[in-house]
mmCIF file of C-alpha atoms in Angstrom:
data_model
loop_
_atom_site.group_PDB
_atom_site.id
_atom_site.type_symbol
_atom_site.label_atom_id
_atom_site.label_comp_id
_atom_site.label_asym_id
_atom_site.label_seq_id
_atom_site.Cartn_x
_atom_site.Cartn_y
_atom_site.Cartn_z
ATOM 1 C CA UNK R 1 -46.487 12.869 -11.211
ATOM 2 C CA UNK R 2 -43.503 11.480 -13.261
ATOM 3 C CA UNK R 3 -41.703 8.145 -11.836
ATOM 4 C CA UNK R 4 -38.754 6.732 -12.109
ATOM 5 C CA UNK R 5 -36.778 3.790 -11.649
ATOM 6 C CA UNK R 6 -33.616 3.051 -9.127
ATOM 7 C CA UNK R 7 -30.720 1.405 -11.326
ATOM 8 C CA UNK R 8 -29.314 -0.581 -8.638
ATOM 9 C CA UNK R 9 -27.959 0.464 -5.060
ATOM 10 C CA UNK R 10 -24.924 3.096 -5.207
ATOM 11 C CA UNK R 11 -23.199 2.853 -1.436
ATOM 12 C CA UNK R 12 -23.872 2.803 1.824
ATOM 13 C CA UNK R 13 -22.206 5.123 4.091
ATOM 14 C CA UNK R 14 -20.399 3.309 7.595
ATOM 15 C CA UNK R 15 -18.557 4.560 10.447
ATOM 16 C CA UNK R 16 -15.575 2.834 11.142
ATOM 17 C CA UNK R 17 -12.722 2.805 13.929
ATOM 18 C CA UNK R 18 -10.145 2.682 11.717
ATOM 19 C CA UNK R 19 -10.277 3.731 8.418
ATOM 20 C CA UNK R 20 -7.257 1.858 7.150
ATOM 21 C CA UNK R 21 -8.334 -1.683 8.880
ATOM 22 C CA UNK R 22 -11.757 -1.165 6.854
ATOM 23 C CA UNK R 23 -10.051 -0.406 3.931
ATOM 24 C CA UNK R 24 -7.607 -3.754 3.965
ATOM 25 C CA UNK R 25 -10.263 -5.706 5.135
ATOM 26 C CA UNK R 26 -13.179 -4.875 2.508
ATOM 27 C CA UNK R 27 -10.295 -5.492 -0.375
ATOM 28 C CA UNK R 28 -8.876 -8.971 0.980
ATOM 29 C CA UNK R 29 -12.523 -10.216 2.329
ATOM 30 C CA UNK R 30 -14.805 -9.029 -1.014
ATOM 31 C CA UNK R 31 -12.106 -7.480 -3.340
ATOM 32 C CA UNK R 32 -13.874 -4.280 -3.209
ATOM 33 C CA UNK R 33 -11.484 -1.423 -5.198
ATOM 34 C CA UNK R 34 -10.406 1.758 -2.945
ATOM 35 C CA UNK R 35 -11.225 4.800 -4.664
ATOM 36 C CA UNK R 36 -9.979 8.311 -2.698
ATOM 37 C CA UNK R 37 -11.731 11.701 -4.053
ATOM 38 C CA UNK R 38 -8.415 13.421 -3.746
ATOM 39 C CA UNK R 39 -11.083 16.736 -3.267
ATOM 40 C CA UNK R 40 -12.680 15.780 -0.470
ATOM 41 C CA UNK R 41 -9.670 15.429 1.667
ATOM 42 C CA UNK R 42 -9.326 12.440 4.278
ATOM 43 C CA UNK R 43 -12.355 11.059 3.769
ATOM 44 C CA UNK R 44 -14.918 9.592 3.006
ATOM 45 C CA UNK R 45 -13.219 6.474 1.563
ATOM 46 C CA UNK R 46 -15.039 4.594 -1.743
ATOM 47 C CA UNK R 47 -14.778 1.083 -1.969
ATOM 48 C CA UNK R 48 -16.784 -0.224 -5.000
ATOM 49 C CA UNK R 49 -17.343 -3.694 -6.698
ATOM 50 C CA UNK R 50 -18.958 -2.624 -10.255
ATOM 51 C CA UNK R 51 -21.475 0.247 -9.231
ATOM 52 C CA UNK R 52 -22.091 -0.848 -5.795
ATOM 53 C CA UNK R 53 -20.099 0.141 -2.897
ATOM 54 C CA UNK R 54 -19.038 1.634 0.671
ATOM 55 C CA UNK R 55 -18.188 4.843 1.889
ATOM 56 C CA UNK R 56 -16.102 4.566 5.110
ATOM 57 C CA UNK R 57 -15.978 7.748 7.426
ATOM 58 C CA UNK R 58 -13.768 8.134 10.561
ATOM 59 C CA UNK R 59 -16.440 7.592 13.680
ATOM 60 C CA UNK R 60 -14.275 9.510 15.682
ATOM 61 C CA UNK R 61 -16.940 11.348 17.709
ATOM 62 C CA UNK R 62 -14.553 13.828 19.045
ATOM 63 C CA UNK R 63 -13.601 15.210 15.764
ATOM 64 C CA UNK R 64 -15.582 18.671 15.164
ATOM 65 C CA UNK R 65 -14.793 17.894 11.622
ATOM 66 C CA UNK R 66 -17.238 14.960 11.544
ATOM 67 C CA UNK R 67 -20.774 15.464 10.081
ATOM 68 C CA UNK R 68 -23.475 15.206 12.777
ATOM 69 C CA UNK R 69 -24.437 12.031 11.960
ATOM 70 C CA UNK R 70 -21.214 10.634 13.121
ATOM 71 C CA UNK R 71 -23.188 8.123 15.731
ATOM 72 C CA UNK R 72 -25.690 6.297 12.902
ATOM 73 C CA UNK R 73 -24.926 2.967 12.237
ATOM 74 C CA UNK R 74 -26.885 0.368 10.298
ATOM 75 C CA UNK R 75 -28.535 -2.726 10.175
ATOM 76 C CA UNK R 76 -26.813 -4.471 7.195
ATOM 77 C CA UNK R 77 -25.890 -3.972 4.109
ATOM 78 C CA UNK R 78 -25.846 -6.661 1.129
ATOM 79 C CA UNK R 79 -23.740 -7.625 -1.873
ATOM 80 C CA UNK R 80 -25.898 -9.574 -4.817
ATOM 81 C CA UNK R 81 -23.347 -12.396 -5.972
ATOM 82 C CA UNK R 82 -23.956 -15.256 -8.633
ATOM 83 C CA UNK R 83 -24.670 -18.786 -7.269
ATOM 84 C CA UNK R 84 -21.124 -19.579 -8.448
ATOM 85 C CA UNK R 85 -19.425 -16.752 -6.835
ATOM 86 C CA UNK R 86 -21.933 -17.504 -3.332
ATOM 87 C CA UNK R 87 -19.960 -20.885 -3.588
ATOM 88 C CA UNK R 88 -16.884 -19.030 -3.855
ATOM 89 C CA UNK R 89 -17.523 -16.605 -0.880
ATOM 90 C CA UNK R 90 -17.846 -19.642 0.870
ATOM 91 C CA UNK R 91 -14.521 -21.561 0.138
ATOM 92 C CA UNK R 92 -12.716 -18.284 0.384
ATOM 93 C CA UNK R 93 -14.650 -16.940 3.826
ATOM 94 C CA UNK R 94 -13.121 -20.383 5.364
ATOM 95 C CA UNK R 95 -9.691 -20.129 4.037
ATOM 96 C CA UNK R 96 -10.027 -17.039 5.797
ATOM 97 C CA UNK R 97 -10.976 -18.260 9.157
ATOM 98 C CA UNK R 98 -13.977 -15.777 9.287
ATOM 99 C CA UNK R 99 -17.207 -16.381 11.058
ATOM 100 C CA UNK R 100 -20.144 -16.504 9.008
ATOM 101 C CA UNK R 101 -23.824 -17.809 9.123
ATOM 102 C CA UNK R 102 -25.707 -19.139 6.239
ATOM 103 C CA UNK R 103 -29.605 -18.048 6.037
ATOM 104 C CA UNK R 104 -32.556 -19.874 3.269
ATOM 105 C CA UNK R 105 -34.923 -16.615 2.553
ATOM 106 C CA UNK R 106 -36.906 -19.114 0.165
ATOM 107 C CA UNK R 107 -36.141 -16.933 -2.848
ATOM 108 C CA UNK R 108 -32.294 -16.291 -2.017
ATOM 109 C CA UNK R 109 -29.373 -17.639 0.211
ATOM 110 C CA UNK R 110 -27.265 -15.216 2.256
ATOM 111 C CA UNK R 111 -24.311 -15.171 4.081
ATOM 112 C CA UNK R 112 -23.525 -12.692 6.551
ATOM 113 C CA UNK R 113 -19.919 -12.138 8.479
ATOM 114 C CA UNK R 114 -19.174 -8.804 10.114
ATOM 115 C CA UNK R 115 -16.602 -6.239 9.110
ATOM 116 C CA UNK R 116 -14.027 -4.723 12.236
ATOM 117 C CA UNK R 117 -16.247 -2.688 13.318
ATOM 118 C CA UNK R 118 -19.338 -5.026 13.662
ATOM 119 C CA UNK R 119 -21.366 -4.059 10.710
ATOM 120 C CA UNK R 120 -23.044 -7.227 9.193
ATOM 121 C CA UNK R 121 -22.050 -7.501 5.735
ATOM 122 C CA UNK R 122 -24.363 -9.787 3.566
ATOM 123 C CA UNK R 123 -24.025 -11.901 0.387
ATOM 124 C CA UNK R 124 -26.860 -12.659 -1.706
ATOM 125 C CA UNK R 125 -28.133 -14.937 -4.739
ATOM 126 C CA UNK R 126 -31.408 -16.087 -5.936
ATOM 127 C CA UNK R 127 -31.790 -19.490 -5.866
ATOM 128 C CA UNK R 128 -35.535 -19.105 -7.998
ATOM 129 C CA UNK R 129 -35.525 -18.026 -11.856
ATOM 130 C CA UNK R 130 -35.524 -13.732 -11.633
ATOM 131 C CA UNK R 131 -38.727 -13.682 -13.150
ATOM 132 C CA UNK R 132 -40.260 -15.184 -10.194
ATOM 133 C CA UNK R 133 -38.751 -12.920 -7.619
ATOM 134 C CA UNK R 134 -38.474 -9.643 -9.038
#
């Protein structure tokens, strides 16, 4: 059987009240970049920091035009940040007046705030040489 390795995580698909809200705050919170497939219509919307990202779809569950999944929500989803830029996060999360808790997983730190729409959003950095973690 031939294997294969995963490059790194692509997005992670949401449903979100209000598309534009999600939008604004995913750029001012983690300056993620809004990409629009001009293709694929409305939505979904792309917001990407280097190759990792968001897809925001409407959770309008009235819409016929939603996919079927249109009620699936998830846990969390997490950003990988340098120690330097955790520190950052930090500084800039309080300037910001948003609610956060800080979590020691031993190997890495996280920080997790919610987005509008109550999906935990998660920062990450080892605090142990790569080698030993991955």
């Amino acid at each position: 059987m031939a294997s294969f390795e995963i490059s790194n995580l692509d997005h992670v698909a949401i449903r979100v009240a209000d598309i534009e809200t999600s939008v604004d705050w995913y750029t001012q919170v983690l300056g993620l970049k809004k990409y629009k497939l001009e293709k694929w219509g409305d939505y979904p919307i792309f917001m990407f920091a280097g190759k990792t990202g968001i897809a925001l779809f409407p959770a309008n569950v009235e819409d016929p035009e939603v996919p079927d999944t249109k009620n699936v929500k998830i846990d969390h989803f997490a950003f990988y940040v340098t120690r330097d830029n955790f520190e950052k996060a930090k500084i800039k999360y309080n300037k910001l007046g948003l609610i956060y808790t800080l979590s020691d997983h031993h190997y890495f730190h996280s920080m997790y705030t919610k987005d509008p729409d109550g999906h935990t959003v998660e920062l990450t950095t080892l605090v142990v040489p790569p080698d030993q973690f991955y």
